[in-house]
XYZ file of C-alpha atoms in Angstrom:
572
model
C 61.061 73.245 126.928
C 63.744 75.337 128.400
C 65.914 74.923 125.379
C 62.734 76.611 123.079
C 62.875 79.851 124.840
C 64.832 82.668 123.738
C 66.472 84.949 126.545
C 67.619 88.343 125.726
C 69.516 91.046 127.196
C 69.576 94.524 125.905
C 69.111 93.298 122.817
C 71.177 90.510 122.521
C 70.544 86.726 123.126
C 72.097 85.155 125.972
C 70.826 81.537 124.844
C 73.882 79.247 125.541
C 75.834 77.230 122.649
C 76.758 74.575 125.936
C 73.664 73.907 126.997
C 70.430 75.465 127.712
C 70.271 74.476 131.440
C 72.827 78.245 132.006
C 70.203 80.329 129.819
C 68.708 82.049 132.485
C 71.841 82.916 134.161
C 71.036 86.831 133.824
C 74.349 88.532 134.037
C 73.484 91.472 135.885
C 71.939 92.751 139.221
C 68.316 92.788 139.678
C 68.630 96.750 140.580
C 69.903 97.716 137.473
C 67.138 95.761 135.509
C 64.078 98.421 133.833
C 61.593 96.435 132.518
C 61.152 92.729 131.424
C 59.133 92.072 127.660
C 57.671 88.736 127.514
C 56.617 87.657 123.739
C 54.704 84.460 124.109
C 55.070 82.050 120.793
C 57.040 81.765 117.750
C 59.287 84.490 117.105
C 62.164 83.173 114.927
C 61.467 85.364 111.884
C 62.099 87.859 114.055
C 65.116 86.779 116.504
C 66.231 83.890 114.831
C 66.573 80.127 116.088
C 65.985 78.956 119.776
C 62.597 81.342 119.616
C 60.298 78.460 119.318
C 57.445 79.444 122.651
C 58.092 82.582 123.143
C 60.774 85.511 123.756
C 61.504 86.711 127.569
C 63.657 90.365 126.799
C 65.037 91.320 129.800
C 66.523 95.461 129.348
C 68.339 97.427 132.010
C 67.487 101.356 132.490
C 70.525 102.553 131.400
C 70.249 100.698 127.966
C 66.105 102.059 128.278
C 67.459 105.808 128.897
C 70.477 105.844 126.482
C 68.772 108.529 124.380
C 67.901 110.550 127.327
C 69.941 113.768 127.702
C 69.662 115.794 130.849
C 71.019 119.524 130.928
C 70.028 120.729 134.119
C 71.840 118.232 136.778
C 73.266 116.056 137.875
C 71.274 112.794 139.292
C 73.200 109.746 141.148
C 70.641 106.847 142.678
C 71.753 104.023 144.993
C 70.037 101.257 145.664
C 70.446 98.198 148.122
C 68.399 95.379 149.140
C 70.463 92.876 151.574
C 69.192 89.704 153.152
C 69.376 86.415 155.133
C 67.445 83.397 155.516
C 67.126 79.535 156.757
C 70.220 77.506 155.189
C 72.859 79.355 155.804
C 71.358 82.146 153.011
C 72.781 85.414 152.567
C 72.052 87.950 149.660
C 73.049 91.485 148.477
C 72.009 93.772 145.539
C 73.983 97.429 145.362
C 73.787 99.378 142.222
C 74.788 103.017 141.676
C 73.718 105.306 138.604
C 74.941 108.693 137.468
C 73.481 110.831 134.954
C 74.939 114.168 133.818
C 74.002 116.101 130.404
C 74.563 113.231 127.684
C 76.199 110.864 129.868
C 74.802 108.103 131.946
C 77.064 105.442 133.862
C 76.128 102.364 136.211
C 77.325 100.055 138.190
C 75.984 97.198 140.426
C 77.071 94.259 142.580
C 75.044 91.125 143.338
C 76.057 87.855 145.530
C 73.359 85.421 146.860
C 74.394 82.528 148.798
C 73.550 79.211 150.718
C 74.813 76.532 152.350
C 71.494 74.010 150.885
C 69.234 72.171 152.458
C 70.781 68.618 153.944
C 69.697 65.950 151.613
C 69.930 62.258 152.046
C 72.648 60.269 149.781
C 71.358 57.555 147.466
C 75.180 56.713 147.133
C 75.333 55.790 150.790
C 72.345 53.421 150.542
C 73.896 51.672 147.301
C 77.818 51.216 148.810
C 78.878 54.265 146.073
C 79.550 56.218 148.723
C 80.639 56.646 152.400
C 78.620 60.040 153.082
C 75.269 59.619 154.164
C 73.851 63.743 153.546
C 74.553 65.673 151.240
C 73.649 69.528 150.521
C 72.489 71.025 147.735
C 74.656 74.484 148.215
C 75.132 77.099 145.663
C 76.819 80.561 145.025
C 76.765 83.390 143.137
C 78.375 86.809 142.371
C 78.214 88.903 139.823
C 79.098 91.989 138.872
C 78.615 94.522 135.993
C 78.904 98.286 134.329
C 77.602 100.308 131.674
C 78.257 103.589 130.441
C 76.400 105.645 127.605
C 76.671 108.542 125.481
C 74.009 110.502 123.456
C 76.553 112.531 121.177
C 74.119 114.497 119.163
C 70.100 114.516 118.630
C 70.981 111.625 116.466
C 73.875 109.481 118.020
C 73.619 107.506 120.553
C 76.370 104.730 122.342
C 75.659 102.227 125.139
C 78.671 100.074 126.503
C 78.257 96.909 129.319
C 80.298 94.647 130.199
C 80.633 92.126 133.708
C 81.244 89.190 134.958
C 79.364 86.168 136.392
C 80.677 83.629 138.859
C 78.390 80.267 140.073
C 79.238 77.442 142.288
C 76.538 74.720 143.234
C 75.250 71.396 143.265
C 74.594 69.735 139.990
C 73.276 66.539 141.576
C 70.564 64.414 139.264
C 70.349 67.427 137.135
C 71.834 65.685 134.215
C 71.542 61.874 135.399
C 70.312 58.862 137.181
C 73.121 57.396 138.496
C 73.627 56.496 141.773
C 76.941 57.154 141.721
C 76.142 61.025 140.534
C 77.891 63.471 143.424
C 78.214 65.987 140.612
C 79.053 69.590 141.114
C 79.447 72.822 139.147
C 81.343 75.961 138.831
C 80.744 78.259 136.216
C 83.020 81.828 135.151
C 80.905 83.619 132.866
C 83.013 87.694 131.344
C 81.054 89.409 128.576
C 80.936 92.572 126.570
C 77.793 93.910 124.691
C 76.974 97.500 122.645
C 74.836 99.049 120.671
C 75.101 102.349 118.481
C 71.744 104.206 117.177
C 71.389 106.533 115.168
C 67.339 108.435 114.560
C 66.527 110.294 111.456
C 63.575 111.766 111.184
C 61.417 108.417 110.129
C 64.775 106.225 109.827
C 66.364 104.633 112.915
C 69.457 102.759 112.265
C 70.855 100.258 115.453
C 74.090 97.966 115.550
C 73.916 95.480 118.511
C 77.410 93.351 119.208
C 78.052 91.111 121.874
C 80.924 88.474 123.167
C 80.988 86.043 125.523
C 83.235 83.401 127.057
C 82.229 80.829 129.405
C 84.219 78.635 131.071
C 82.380 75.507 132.947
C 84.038 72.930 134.653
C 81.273 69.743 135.872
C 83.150 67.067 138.609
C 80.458 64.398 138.271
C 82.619 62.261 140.800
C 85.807 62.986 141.226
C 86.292 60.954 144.123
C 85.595 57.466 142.556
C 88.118 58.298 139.679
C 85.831 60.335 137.079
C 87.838 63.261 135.945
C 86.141 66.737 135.631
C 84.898 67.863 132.615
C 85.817 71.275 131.260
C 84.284 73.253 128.974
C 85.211 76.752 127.168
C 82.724 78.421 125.116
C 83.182 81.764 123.091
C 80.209 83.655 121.131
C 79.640 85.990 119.040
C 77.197 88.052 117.686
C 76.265 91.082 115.823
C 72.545 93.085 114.435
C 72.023 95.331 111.675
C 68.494 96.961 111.783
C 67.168 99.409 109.747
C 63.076 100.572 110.159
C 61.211 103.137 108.563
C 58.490 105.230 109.864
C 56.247 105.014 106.674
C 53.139 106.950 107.753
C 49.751 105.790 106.560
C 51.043 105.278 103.502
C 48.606 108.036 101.609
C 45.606 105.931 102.559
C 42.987 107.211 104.714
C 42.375 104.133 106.311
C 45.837 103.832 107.531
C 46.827 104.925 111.011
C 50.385 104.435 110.670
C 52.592 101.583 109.303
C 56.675 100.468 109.499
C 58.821 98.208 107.803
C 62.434 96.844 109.380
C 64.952 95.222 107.566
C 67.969 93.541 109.135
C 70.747 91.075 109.249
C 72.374 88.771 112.038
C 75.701 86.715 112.455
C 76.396 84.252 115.155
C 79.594 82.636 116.080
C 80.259 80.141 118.411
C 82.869 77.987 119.468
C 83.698 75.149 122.453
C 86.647 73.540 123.193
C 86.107 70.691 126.014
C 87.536 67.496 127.450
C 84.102 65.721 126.993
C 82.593 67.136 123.995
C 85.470 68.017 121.893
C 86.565 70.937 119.856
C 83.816 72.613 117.475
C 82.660 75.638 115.687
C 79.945 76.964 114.144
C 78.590 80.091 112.044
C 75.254 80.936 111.351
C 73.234 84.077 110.393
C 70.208 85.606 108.748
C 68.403 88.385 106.911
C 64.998 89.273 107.763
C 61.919 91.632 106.847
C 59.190 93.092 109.409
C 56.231 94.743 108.198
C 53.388 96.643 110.833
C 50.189 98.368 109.649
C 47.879 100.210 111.872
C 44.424 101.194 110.779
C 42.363 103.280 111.645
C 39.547 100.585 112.379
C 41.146 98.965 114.947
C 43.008 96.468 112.814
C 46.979 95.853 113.382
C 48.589 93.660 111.293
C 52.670 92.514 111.394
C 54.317 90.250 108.950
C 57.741 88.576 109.054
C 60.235 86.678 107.057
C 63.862 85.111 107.406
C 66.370 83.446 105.702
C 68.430 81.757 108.419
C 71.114 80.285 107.335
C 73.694 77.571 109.080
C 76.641 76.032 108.249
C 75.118 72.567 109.310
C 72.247 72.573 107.044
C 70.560 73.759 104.509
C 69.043 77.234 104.280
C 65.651 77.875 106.578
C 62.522 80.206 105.184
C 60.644 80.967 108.639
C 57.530 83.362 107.916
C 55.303 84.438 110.390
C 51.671 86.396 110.553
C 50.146 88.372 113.515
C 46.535 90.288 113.713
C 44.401 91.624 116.000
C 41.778 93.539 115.806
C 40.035 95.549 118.809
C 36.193 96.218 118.713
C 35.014 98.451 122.221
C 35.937 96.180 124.891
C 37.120 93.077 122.818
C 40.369 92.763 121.104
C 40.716 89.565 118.972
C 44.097 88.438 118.325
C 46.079 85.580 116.587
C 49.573 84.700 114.950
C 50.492 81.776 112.910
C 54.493 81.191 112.295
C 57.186 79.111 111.497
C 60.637 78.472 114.270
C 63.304 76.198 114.132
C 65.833 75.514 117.157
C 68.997 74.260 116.348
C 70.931 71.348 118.730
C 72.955 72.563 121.418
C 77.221 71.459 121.966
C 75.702 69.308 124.910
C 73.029 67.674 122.929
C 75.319 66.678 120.031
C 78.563 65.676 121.495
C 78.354 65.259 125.569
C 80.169 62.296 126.890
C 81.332 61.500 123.245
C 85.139 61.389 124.438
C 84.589 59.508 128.009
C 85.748 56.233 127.503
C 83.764 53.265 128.584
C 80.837 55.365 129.309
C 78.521 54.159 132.608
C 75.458 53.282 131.567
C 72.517 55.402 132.970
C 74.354 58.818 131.959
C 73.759 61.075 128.499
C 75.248 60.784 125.489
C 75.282 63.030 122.469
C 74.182 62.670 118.499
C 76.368 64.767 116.263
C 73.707 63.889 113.812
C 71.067 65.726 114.905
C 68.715 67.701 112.254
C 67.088 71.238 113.548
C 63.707 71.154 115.160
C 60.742 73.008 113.204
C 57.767 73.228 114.322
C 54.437 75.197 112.714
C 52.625 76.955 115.817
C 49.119 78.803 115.797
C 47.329 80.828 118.432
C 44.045 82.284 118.587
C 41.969 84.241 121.887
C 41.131 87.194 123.160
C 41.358 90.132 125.526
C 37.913 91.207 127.561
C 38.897 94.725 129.294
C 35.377 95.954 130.515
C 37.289 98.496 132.616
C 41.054 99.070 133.264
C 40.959 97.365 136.271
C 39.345 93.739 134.668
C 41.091 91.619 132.548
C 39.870 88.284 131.105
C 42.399 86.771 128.575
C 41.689 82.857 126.712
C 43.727 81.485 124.128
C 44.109 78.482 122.612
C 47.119 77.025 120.854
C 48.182 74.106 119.034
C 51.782 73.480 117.689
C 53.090 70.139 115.229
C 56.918 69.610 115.391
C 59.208 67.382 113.568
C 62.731 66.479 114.710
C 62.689 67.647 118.090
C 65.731 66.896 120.152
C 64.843 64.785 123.013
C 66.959 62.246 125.522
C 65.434 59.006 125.214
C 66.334 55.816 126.909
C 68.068 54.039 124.236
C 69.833 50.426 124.226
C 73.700 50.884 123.350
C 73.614 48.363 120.488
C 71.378 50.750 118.587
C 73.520 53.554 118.909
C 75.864 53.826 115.946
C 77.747 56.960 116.286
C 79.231 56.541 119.433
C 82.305 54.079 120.019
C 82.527 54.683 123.796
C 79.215 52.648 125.205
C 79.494 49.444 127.241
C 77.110 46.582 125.240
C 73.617 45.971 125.663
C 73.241 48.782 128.160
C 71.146 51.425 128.769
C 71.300 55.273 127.933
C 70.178 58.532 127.558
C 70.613 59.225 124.056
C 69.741 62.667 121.962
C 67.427 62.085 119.213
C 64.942 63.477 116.897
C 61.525 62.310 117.593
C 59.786 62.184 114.389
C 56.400 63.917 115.024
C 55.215 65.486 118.145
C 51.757 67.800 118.480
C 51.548 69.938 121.464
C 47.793 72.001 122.312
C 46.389 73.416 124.762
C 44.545 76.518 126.085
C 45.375 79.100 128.754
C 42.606 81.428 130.389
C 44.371 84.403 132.798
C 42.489 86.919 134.779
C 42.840 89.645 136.635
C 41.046 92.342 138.712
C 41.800 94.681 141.290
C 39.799 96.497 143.780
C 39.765 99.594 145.681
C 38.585 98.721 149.178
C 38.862 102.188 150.970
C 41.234 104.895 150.926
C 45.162 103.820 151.081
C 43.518 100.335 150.662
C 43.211 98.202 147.508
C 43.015 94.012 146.617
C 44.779 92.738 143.111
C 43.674 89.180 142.212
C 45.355 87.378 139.214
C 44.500 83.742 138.182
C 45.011 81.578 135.501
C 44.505 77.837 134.323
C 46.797 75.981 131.460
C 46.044 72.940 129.975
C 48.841 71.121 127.871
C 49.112 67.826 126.013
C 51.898 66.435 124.155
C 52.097 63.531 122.345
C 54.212 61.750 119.421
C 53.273 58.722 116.938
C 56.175 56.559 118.146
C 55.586 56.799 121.892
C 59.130 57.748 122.973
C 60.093 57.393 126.630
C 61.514 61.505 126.717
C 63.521 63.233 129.305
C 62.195 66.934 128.256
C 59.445 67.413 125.958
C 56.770 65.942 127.561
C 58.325 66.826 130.943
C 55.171 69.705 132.261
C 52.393 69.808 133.843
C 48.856 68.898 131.956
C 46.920 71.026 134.216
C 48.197 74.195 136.040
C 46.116 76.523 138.094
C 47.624 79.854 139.359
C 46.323 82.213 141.719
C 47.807 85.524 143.001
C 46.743 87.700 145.934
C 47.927 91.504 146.705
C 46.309 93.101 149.507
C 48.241 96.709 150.523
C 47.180 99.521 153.139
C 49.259 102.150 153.567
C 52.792 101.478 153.424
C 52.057 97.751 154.294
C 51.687 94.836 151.551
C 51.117 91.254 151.704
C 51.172 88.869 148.289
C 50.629 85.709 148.315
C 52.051 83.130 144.559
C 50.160 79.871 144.758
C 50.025 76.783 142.066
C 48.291 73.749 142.154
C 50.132 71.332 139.464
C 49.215 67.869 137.994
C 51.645 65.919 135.800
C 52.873 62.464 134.758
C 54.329 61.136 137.762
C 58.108 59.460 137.261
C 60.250 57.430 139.567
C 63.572 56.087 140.290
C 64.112 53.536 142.865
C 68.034 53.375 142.538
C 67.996 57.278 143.903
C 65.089 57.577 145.451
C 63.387 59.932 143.362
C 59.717 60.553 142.668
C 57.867 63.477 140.324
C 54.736 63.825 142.049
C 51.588 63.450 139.927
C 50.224 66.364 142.008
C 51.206 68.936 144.530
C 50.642 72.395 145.291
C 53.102 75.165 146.526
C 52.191 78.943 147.640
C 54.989 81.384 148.544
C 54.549 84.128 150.921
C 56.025 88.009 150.925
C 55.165 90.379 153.238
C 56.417 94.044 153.122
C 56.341 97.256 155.345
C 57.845 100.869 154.395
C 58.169 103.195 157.656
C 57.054 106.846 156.759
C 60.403 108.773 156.343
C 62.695 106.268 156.666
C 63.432 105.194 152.835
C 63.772 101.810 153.424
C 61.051 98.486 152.854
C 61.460 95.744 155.705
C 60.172 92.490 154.276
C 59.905 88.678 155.020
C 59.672 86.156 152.472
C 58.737 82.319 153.130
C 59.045 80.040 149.793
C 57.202 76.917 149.426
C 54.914 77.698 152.787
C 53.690 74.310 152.708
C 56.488 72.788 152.858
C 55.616 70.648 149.650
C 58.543 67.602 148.544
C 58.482 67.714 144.818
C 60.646 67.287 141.871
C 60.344 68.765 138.085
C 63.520 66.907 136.592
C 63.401 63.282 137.895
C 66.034 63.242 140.178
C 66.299 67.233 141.406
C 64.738 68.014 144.450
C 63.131 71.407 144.568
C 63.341 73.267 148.286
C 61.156 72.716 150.540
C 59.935 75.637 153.153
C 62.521 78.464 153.124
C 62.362 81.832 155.438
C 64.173 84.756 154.065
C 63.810 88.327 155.203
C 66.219 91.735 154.617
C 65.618 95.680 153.507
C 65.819 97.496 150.830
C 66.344 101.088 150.469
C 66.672 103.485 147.994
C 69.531 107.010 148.602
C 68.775 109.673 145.664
């Protein structure tokens, strides 16, 4: 799920104590982003808790370039992309850079808009409410700077810092109710840093970050439900050593490293739903990588994570692969625990008289852990062809799930109506999860200035559990899912085409008129032109061309066809 993915900026984690539903709010303009790392499956030896799938890294240039000095000139970039669309949508992305000997500085400015498509009211039909549309709306601006240093061949400092500001619709995403006119405004300031330091084989780096975010959710203010606010504060700080150790005197060694680190994570909430808290937790860890000479690369990992709401957690973890001519061979076998969320273990504990239908939290919750092994491999014929199966199979116990749960078994909570019905966090006992994902991808060279990229893939996923839970999350994705991509460019003009067919368990609710489909398909559109001499790309992008109604969370209604189009252009 969403809540088993670790996301990371610049070397921090930007996983949420609230919730996981504001992980991926990515707190800084898409211009100023260099390259995105995606590590698919466990990787908590490594980063710690939360990294049960997979890792998605996201690192800006001027964290990429902090070692960088340039003694020649002076460089300054702009960039701007700016847009509009169907639904009142407006968006803008400006980021400057400077670089000059050691130092490097950046800023950047992003707001993206929209009025929302017109939606009708379940509340109207049901006598909740008197407004018969509503519009799923949001906001956002955000804005942030950096500013690094390289003070010797050895030193290095990086500095960023912004803010993040959201406004939108939170309708159905958190409930069922008919009476749900929820909506959501979140104020997100943060600092991070990191200092280096390279020695010869030895690199040293300390990462710190803090963050405060303050949400406030109005489920439905108008009927007498007071807003819910919510202040979180985190903390968090990296020590890692590694050591370039050479081939270790062996002549079948190619080269080999060993890291050694610590973490510490604080964080904190004070809110009028969910109460006052605080938590500390932390780890040590070991990673060992050996190259040979053969082909072979092997990387081992250990932690000790501790927590201050449990006991201490050993999470080890083993990758190989192992590349013969065109083949490589590759698998990893590891241990991840995730740890419950502020939302998961306390929301709605201090509403009184509770409506039933809605969440409520379990402030008993144990961690998740889960045991997860992959195997597959890579077919490159030529650098242009790319076949890639794996398969994968995972077995978890105490996974944190809502399931519909009847008040009078709920124990820890004194604020539920009798012999009603909620969403309730719990640990589901024993859950297995396989499947197996085949992606491909080739690209051909048609005729001069012309070329074709296709890229397909096809994931198949069952999840199931010994006590047959009705869940809200973990079994919430698609069994099959086929994806095709399509790139045709001549000259300076492009066209791509993003298409998925999905099938899924299909969900209703008649009191809000809401349906998962147990199929449907959706392709988006983006088409792109770059006059000679004019430093600028015109585009047009149309999103869901089909047109295709669909939900993923019972209750949320995805968009259906949206036209965008704008420029971008680059000054140097």
């Amino acid at each position: 799920t969403y809540s088993q993915v670790l996301f990371m900026l610049d070397n921090v984690p930007l996983n949420d104590p609230l919730t996981a539903h504001f992980n991926t709010n990515i707190p800084v303009s898409l211009s100023e982003i260099g390259q995105i790392e995606l590590i698919r499956g466990p990787s908590s030896a490594s980063f710690g808790a939360d990294a049960v799938g997979g890792v998605v890294h996201i690192k800006t240039r001027t964290y990429l370039e902090r070692e960088i000095t340039r003694t020649d000139r002076t460089i300054t970039h702009a960039t701007a992309d700016l847009g509009a669309g169907q639904n009142g949508f407006t968006t803008g992305d400006l980021a400057v850079e400077l670089q000059q000997n050691r130092w490097r500085a950046s800023a950047s400015l992003r707001s993206v808009r929209s009025d929302g498509e017109r939606l009708s009211n379940p509340g109207f039909q049901t006598g909740i409410s008197d407004q018969t549309h509503y519009d799923n709306y949001f906001e956002m601006l955000n804005g942030s700077g950096s500013l690094s240093y390289r003070a010797s061949e050895n030193w290095s400092w990086y500095l960023r810092g912004g803010y993040d500001e959201r406004d939108f619709s939170a309708r159905y995403f958190y409930t069922r109710a008919d009476s749900d006119e929820a909506v959501e405004q979140i104020r997100n300031r943060w600092v991070l840093s990191a200092l280096t330091r390279d020695s010869g084989n030895h690199r040293t780096e300390l990462n710190a970050s803090f963050r405060r975010v303050e949400d406030t959710y109005d489920y439905n203010s108008r009927i007498g439900v007071p807003a819910n606010d919510h202040t979180t504060d985190l903390f968090y700080l990296n020590l890692s050593h590694q050591i370039d150790t050479g081939n270790l005197g062996r002549e079948g060694v190619a080269s080999s490293r060993l890291m050694a680190g610590a973490q510490l994570n604080r964080q904190q909430i004070e809110s009028t739903d969910r109460g006052d808290h605080n938590d500390l937790m932390g780890g040590i860890y070991l990673i060992g990588n050996l190259q040979a000479v053969n082909g072979l690369n092997l990387t081992a990992s250990g932690r000790m994570q501790f927590d201050t709401r449990g006991e201490p957690e050993f999470l080890p973890q083993l990758s190989a692969s192992y590349r013969a001519g065109d083949f490589v061979l590759r698998g990893s076998a590891g241990r991840a625990i995730r740890l419950g969320d502020y939302t998961e273990r306390y929301i709605s504990s201090q509403i009184p008289e509770l409506t039933p239908g809605r969440n409520i939290g379990n402030p008993d919750l144990a961690p998740e852990r889960s045991y997860t092994l992959d195997l597959g491999f890579d077919w490159l014929p030529r650098p242009s062809t790319r076949l890639s199966p794996t398969f994968f199979y995972r077995t978890s116990n105490n996974l944190i799930d809502y399931t519909l749960t009847n008040s009078n078994q709920i124990t820890n909570a004194d604020n539920l109506q009798p012999n009603e019905i909620y969403f309730y966090a719990q640990n589901v006992e024993s859950t297995r999860t396989a499947g197996v994902e085949i992606l491909g991808s080739e690209e051909i060279a048609l005729a001069a200035n012309r070329s074709l990229r296709l890229d397909g893939g096809y994931t198949y996923i069952y999840t199931y559990n010994d006590a047959d839970e009705v869940s809200k999350y973990i079994a919430n994705h698609p069994a099959h899912q086929v994806s095709l991509g399509l790139r045709y460019q001549t000259g300076r003009f492009s066209i791509h085409s993003q298409s998925g067919y999905y099938v899924r368990s299909a969900e209703s609710a008649e009191i809000i008129d809401a349906e998962v489909p147990s199929e449907y398909f959706l392709t988006n559109l983006n088409v792109s032109y770059s006059p000679q001499r004019l430093g600028a790309t015109f585009y047009t992008q149309i999103l869901n061309l089909t047109d295709t109604q669909y939900q993923e969370i019972l209750g949320a209604p995805m968009p259906g066809r949206w036209v965008m189009g704008g420029v971008r252009f680059r000054l140097r």
